[in-house]
mmCIF file of C-alpha atoms and ligand atoms in Angstrom:
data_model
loop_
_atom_site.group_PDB
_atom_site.id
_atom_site.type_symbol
_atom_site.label_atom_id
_atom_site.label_comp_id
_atom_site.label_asym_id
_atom_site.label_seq_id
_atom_site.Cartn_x
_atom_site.Cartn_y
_atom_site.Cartn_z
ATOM 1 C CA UNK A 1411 3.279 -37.246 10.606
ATOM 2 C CA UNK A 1412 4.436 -36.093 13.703
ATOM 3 C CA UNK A 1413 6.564 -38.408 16.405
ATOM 4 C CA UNK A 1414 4.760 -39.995 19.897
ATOM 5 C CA UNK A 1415 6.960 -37.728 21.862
ATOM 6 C CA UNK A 1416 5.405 -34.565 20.801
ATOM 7 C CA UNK A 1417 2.287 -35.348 21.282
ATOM 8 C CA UNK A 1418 2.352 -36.822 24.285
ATOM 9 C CA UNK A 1419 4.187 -33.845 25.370
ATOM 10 C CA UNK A 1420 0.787 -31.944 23.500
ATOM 11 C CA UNK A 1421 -1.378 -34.252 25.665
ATOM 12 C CA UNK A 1422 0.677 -33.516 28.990
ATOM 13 C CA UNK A 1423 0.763 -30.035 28.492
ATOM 14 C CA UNK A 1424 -3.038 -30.115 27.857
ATOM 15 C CA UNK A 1425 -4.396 -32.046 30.835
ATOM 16 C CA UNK A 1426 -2.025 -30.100 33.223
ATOM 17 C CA UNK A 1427 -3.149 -26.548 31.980
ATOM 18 C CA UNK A 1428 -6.178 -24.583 33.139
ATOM 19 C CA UNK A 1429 -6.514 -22.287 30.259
ATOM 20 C CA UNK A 1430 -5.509 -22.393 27.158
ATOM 21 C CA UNK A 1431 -5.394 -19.672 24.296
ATOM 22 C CA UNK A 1432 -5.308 -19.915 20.584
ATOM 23 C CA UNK A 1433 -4.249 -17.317 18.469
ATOM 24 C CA UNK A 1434 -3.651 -16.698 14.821
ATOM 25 C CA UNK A 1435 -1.831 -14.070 12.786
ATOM 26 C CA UNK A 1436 -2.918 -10.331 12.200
ATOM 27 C CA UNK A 1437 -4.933 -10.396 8.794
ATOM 28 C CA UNK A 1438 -6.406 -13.808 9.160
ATOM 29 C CA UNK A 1439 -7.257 -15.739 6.209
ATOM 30 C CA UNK A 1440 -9.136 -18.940 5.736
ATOM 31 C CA UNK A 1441 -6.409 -21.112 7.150
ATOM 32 C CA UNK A 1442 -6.159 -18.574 10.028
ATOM 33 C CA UNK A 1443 -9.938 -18.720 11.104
ATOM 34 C CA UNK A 1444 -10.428 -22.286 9.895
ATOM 35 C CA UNK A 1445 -8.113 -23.625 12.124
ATOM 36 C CA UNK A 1446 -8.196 -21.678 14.996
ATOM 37 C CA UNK A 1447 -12.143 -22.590 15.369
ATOM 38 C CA UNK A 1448 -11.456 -26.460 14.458
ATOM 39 C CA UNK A 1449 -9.401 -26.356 17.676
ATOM 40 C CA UNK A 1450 -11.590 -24.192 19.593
ATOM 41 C CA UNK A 1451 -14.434 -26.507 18.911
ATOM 42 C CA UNK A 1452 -12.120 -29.707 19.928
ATOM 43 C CA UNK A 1453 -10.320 -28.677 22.495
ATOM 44 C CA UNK A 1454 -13.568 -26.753 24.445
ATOM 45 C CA UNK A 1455 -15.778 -30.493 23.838
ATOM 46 C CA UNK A 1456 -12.746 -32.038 25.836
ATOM 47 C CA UNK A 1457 -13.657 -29.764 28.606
ATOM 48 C CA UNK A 1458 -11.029 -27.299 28.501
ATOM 49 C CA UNK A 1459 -10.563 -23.605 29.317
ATOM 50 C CA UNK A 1460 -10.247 -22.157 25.669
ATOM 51 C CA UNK A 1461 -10.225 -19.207 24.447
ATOM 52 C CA UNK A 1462 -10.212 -17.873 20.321
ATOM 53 C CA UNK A 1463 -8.176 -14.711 19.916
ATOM 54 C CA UNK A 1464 -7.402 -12.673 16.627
ATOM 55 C CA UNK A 1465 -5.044 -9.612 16.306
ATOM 56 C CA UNK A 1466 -7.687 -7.937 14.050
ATOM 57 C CA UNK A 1467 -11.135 -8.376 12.496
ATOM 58 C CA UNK A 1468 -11.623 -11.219 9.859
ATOM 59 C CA UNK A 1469 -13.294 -10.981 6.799
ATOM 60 C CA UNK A 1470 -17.324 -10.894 7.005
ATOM 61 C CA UNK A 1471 -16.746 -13.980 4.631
ATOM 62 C CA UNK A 1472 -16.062 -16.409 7.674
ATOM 63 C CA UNK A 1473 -18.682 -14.849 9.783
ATOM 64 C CA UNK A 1474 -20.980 -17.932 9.191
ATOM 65 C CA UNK A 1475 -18.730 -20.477 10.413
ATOM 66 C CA UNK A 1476 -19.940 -22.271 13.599
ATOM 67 C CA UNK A 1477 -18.633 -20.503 16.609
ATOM 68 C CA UNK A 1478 -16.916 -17.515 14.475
ATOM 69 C CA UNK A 1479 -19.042 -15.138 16.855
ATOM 70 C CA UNK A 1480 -17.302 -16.422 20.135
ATOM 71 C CA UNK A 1481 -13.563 -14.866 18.427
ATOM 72 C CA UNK A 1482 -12.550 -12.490 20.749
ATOM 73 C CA UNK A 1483 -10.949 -9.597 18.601
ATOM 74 C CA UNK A 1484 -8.024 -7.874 19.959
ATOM 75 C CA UNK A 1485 -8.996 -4.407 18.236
ATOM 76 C CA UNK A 1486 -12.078 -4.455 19.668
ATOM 77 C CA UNK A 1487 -11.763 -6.242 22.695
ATOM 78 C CA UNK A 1488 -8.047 -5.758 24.019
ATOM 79 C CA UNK A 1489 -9.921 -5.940 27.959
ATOM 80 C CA UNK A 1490 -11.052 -9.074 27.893
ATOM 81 C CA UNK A 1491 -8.151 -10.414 25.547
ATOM 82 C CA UNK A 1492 -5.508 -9.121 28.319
ATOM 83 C CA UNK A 1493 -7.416 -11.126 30.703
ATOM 84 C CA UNK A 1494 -7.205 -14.171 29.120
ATOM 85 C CA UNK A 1495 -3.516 -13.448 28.901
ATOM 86 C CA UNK A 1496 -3.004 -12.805 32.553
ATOM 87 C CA UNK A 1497 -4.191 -16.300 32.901
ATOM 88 C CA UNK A 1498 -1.210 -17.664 31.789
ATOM 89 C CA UNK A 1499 -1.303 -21.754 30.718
ATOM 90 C CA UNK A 1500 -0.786 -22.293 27.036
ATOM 91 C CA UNK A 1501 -1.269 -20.467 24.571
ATOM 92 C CA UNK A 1502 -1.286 -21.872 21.062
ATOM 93 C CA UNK A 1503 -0.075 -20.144 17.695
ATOM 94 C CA UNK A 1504 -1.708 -21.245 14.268
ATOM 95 C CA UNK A 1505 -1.008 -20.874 10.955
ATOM 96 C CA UNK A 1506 2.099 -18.297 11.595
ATOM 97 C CA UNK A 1507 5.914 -18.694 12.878
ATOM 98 C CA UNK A 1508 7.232 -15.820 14.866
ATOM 99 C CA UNK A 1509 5.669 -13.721 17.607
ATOM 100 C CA UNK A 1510 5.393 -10.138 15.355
ATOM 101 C CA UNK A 1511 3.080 -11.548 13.052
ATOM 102 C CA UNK A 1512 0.502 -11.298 15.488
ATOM 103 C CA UNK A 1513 0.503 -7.641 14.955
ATOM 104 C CA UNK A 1514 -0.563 -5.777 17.884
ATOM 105 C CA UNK A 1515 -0.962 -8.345 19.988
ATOM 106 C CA UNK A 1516 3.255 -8.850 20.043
ATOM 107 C CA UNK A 1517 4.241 -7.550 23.441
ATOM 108 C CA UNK A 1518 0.917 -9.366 25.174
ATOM 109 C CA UNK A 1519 1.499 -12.563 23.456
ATOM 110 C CA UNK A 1520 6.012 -12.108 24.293
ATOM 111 C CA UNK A 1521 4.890 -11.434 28.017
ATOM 112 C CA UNK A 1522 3.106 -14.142 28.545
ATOM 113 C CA UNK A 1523 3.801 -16.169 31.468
ATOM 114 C CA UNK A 1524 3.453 -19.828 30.530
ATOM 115 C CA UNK A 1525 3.812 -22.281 27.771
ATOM 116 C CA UNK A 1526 3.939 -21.928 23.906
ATOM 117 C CA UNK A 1527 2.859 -24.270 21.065
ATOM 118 C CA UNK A 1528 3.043 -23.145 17.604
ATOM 119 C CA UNK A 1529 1.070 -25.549 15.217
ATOM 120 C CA UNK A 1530 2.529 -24.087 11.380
ATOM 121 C CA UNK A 1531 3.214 -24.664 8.039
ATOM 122 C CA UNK A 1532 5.634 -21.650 7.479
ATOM 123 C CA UNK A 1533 8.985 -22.357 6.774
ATOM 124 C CA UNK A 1534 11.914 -21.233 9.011
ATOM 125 C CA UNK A 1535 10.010 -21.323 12.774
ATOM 126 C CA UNK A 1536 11.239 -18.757 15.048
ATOM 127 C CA UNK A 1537 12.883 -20.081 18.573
ATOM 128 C CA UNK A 1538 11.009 -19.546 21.537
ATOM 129 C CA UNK A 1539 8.008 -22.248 21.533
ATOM 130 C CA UNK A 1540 8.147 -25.053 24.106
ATOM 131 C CA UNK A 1541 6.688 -27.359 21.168
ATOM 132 C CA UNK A 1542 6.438 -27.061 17.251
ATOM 133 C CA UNK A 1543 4.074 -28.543 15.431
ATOM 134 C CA UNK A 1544 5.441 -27.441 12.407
ATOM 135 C CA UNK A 1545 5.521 -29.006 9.011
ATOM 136 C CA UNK A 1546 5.748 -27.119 5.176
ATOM 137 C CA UNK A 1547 4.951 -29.856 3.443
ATOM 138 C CA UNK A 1548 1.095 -29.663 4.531
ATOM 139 C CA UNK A 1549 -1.465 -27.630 2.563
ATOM 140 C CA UNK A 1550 -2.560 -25.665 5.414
ATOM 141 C CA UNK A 1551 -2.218 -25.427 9.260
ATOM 142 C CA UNK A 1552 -5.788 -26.786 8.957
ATOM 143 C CA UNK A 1553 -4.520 -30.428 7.573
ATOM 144 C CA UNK A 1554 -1.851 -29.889 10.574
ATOM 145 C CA UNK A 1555 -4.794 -29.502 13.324
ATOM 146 C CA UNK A 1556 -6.680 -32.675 11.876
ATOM 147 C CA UNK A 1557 -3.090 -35.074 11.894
ATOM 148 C CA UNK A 1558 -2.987 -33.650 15.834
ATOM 149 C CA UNK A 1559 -6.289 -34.709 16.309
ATOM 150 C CA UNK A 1560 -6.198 -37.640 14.704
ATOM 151 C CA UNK A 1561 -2.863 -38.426 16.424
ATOM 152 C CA UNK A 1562 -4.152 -37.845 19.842
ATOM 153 C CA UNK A 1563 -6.597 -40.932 19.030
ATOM 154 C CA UNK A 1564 -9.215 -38.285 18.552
ATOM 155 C CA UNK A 1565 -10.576 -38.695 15.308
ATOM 156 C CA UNK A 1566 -13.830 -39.698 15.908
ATOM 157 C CA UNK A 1567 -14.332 -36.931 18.005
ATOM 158 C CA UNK A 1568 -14.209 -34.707 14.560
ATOM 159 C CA UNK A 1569 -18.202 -33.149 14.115
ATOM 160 C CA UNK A 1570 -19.830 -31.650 11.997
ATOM 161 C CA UNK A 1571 -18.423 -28.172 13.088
ATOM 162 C CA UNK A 1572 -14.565 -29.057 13.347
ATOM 163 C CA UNK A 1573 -14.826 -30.608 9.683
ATOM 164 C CA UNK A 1574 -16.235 -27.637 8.466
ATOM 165 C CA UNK A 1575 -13.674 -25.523 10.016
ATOM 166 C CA UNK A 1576 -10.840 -27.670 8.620
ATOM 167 C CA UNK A 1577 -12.627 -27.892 5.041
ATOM 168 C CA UNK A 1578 -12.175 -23.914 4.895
ATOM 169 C CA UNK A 1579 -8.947 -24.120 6.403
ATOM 170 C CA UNK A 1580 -7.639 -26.458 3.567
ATOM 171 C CA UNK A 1581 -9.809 -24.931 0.403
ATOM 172 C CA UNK A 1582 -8.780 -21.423 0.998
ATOM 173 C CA UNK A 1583 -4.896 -22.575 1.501
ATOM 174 C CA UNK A 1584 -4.804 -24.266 -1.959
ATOM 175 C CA UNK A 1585 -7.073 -21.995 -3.474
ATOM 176 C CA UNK A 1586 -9.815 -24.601 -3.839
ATOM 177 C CA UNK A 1587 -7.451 -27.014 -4.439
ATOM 178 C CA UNK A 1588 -5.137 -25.513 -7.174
ATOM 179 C CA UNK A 1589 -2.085 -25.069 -5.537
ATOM 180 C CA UNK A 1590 -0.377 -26.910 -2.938
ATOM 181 C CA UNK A 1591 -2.466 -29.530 -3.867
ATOM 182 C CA UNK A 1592 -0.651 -32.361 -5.017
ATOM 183 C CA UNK A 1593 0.110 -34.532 -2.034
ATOM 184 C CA UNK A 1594 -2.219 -37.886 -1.979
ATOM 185 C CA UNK A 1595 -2.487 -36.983 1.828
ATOM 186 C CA UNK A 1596 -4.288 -33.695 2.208
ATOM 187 C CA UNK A 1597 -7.065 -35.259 -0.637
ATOM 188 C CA UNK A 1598 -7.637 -38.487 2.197
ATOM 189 C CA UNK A 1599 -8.080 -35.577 4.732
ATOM 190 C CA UNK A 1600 -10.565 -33.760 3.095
ATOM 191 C CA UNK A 1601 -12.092 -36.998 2.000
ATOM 192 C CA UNK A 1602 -12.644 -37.998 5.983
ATOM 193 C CA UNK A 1603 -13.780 -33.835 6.530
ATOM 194 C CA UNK A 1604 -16.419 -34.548 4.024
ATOM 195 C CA UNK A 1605 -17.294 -38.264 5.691
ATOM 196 C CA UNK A 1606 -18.225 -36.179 8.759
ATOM 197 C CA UNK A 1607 -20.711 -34.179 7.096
ATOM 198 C CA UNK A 1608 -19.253 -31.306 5.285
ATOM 199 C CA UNK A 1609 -21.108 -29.598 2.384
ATOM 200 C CA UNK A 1610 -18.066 -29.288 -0.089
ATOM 201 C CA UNK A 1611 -19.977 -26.825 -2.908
ATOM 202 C CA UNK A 1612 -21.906 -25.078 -0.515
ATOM 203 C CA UNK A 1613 -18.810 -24.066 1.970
ATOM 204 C CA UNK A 1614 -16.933 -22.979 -1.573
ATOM 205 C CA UNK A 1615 -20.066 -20.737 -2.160
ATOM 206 C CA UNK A 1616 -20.552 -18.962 1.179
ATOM 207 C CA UNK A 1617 -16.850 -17.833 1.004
ATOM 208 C CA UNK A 1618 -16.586 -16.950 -1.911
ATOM 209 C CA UNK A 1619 -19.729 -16.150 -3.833
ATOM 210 C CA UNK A 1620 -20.080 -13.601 -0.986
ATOM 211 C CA UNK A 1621 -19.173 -10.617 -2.574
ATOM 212 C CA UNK A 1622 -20.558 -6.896 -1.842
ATOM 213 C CA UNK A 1623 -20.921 -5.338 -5.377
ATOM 214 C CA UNK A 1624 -18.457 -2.214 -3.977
ATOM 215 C CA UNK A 1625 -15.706 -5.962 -3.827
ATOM 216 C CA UNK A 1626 -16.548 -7.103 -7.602
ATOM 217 C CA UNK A 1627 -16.112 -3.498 -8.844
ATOM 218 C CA UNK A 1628 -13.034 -2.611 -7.035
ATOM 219 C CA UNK A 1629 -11.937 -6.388 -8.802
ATOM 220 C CA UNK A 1630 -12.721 -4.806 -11.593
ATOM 221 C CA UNK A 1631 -11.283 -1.255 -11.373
ATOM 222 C CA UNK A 1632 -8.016 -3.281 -10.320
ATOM 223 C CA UNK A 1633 -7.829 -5.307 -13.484
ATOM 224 C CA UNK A 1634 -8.530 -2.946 -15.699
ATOM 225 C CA UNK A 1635 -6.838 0.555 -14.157
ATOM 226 C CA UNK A 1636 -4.391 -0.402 -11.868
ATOM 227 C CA UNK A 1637 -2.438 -3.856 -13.217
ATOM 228 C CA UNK A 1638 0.751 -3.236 -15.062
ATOM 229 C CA UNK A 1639 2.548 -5.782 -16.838
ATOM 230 C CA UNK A 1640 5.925 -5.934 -17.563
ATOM 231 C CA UNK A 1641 6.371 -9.016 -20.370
ATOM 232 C CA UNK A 1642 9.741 -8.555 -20.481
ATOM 233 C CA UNK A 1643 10.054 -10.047 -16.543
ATOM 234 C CA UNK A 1644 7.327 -12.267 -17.454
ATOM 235 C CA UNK A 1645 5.408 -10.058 -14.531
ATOM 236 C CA UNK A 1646 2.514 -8.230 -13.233
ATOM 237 C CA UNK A 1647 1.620 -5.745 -10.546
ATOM 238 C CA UNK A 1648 -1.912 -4.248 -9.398
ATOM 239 C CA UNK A 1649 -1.345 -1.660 -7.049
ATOM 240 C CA UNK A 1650 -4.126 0.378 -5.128
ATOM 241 C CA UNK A 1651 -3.817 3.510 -3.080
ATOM 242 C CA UNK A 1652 -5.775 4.574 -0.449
ATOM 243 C CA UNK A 1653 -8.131 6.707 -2.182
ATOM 244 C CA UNK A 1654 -8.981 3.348 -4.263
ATOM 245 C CA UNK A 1655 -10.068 1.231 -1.774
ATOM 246 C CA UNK A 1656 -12.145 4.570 -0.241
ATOM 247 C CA UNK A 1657 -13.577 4.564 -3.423
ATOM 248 C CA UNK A 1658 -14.948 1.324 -3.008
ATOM 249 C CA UNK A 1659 -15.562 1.536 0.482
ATOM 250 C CA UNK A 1660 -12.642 -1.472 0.876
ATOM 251 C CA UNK A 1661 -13.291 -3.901 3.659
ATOM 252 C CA UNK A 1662 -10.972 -6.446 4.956
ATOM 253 C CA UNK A 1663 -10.978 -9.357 2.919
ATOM 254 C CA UNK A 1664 -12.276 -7.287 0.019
ATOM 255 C CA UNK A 1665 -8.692 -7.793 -1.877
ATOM 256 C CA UNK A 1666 -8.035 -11.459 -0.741
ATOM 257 C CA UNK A 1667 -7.590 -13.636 -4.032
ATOM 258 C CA UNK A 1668 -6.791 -10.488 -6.352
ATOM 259 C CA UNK A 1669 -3.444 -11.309 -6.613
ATOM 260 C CA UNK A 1670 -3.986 -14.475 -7.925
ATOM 261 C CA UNK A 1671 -5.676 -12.967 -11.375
ATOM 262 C CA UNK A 1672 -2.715 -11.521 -13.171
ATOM 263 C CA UNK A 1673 -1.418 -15.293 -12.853
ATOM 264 C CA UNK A 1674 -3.849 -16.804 -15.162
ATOM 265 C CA UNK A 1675 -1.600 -14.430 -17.909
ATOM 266 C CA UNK A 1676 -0.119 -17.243 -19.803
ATOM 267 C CA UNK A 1677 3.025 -15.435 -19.851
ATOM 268 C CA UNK A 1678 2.774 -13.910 -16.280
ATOM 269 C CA UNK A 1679 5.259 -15.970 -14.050
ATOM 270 C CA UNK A 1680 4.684 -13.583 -10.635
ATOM 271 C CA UNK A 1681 2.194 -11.256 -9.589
ATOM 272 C CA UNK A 1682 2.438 -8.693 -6.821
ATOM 273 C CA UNK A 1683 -0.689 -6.881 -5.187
ATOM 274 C CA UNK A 1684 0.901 -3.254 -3.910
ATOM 275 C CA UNK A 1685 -1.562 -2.245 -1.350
ATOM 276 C CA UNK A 1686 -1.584 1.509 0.477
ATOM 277 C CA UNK A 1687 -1.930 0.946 3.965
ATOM 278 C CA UNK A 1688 -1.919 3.722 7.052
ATOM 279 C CA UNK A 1689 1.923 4.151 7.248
ATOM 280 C CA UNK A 1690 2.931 1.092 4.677
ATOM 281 C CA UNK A 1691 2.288 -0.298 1.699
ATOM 282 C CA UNK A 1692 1.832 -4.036 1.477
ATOM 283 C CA UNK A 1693 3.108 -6.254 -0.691
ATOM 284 C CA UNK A 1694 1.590 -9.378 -1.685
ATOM 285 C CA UNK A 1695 3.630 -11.990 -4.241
ATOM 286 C CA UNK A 1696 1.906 -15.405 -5.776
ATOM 287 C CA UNK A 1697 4.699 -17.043 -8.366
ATOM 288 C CA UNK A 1698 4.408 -20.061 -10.558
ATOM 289 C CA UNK A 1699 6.731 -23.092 -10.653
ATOM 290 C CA UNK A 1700 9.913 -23.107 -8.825
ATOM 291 C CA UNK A 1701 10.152 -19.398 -8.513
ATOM 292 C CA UNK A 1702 10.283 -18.695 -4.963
ATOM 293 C CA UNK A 1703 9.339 -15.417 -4.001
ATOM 294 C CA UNK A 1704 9.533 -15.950 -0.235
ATOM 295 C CA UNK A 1705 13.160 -15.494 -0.693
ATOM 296 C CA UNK A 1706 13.022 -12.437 -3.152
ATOM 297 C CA UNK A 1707 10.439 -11.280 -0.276
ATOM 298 C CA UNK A 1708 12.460 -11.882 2.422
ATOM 299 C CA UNK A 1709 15.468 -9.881 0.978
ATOM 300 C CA UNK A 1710 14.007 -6.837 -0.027
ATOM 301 C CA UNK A 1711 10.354 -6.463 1.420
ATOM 302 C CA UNK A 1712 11.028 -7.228 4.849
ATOM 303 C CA UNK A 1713 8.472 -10.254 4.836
ATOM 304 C CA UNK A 1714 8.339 -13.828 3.890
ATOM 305 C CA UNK A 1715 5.831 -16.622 3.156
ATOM 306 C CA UNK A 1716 6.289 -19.945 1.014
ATOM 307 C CA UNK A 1717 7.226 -20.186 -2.012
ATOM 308 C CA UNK A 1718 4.762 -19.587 -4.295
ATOM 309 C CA UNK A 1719 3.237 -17.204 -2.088
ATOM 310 C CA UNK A 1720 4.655 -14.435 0.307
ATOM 311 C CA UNK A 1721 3.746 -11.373 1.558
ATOM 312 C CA UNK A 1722 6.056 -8.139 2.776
ATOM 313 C CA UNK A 1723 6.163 -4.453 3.656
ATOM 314 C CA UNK A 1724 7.143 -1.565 1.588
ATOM 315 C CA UNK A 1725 7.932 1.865 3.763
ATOM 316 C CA UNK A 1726 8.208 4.682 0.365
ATOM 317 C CA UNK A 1727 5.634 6.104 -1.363
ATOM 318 C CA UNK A 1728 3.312 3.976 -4.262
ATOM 319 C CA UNK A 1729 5.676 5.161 -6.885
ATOM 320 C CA UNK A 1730 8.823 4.911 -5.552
ATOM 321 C CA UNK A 1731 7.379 1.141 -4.284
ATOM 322 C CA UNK A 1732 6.446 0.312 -7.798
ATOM 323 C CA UNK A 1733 10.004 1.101 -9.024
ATOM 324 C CA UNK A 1734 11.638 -0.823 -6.289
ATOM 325 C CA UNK A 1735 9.577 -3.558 -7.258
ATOM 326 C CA UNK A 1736 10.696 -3.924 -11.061
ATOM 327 C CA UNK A 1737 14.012 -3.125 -10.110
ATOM 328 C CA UNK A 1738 14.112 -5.924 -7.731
ATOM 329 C CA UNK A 1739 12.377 -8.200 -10.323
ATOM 330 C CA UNK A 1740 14.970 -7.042 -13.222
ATOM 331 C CA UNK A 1741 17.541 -9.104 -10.698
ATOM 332 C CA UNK A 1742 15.551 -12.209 -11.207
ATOM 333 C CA UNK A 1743 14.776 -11.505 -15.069
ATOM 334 C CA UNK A 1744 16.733 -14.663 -15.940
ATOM 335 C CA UNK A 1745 15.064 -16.269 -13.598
ATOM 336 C CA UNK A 1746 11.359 -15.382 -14.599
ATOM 337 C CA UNK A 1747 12.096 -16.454 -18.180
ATOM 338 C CA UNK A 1748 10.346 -19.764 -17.817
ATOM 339 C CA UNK A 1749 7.219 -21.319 -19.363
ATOM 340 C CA UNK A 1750 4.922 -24.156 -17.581
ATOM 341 C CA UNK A 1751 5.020 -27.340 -19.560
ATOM 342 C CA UNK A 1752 3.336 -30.386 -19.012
HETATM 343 MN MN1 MN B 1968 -1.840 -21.226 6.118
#
């Protein structure tokens, strides 16, 4: 997948550093986690100086994965992140494609004095990285991290614990393999993760038949009190203010996959999750077929994604969001007027 020349500029970079960092975007999902660990795991059994950094705290849903303890968290730990920043060498970003998506950690990781790899699948990689390992046509940064492995001549350096890692990466990316599934590739990949020991049904149930009740009723609350559909835009929205997710004593991670539910609507085309944040409201689009709502995103909710999901910021109030967003979608309505066939 990727060319000689960037990899042996990976391996150069690599035996000449002293430290290196890997980071992942603020938020961090499956693909986030899975691959920042899978790397962790390889790059600290070839002897290196590594360190795991996250912006913010992952969902208690991961916290079982081999090696998820030794994260350092930003929000928590900004001390001891800085000084693995001071360090300088490389410092590695995963699963996201410009600097601010790291959140908090912007200015630390912009400052940093040494070298940059960014090892995506997001389209349209910002400039500033000394090497891309970048690639939308793979399921998940995850599948990414095991071709670099792989390439390096590494493969059978893969355990139990980076297969694992990359098996979470993957499943949560195509949401257990229903979209961005359907290249031959990423199926040998996870055929080779589960070669090297990786229990494929019990991985799917400790992420996600881990739910606190307070996560299945505020699923439920959603569905049934807070989704609007419009039929006419062959759309959906769930939206949920603050005083919801008190209700339900919200945790991160406690709305990840919601926004997937109004899909299964036969009629339901795209499906937004409106979340009320501290001084924002979030945004969160999933769309079938060839409707790309990365784009729709990127022009009106000052995000972006791929292009069946994508994820943006909204900065009015709930209601004045949820107008905004039909208005927006009214643009498309020709668009949206589409039915999956076989
Ligand atoms: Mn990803």
């Amino acid at each position: 997948m990727f060319q000689d020349k960037e990899l042996s500029a990976l391996k150069n970079l690599l035996t000449s550093t002293g430290n290196v960092i890997l980071t992942s975007h603020h938020n961090p999902d499956g693909d986030a986690v899975g691959s920042l660990l899978a790397m962790y795991h390889y790059l600290k059994n070839k002897g290196l100086n590594v360190a795991a950094v996250l912006p913010n705290e992952f969902p208690e849903f991961y916290s079982w994965m081999p090696g998820a303890d030794e994260i350092l968290i930003y929000e928590k730990q900004s001390k001891a992140v800085k000084e693995v920043f001071e360090k300088g060498g490389v410092v590695f970003s995963l699963d996201y494609n410009a600097f601010h998506r790291v959140g908090q950690m912007t200015d630390l990781l912009k400052n940093f004095k040494g070298k940059y790899v960014m090892i995506d699948h997001h389209p349209e990689p910002e400039n500033g990285y000394d090497l891309y390992f970048s690639n939308i046509d793979s399921s998940s940064t995850g599948e990414i991290v095991y071709n670099i492995i792989k390439g390096l001549g590494d493969k059978e350096l893969i355990n139990q614990d980076i297969a694992v890692a990359l098996y979470v990466a993957v499943m949560t990316d195509t949401g257990s393999f229903s979209y961005s599934c359907n290249n031959p590739e990423t199926y040998r990949v996870t055929a080779d993760l589960i070669e090297k020991g990786v229990d494929a049904s019990k991985v799917h149930k400790l992420v996600y038949d881990n739910y606190s009740v307070d996560r299945l009723r505020l699923m439920g609350f959603a569905l049934s009190e807070r989704m609007i559909v419009w039929p006419e835009l062959h759309s959906a929205v769930i939206y949920l203010t603050k005083e919801d997710l008190t209700r339900f004593n919200y945790k991160p991670g406690d709305t990840e996959g919601l926004v997937n539910y109004p899909l299964s609507i036969a009629e339901v085309n795209v499906s937004v999750l409106i979340t009320e944040k501290e001084r924002k409201i979030r945004l969160s689009f999933r769309s079938k077929g060839d409707f790309a709502v990365n784009e729709l995103v990127k022009k009106y909710f000052d995000g972006g994604g791929h292009k069946n999901a994508a994820g943006g910021y909204s900065y009015v109030n709930m209601q004045q969001t949820l107008k905004n967003v039909k208005s927006v979608l009214e643009k498309y309505k020709k668009d949206l007027d589409f039915k999956i066939e076989y």
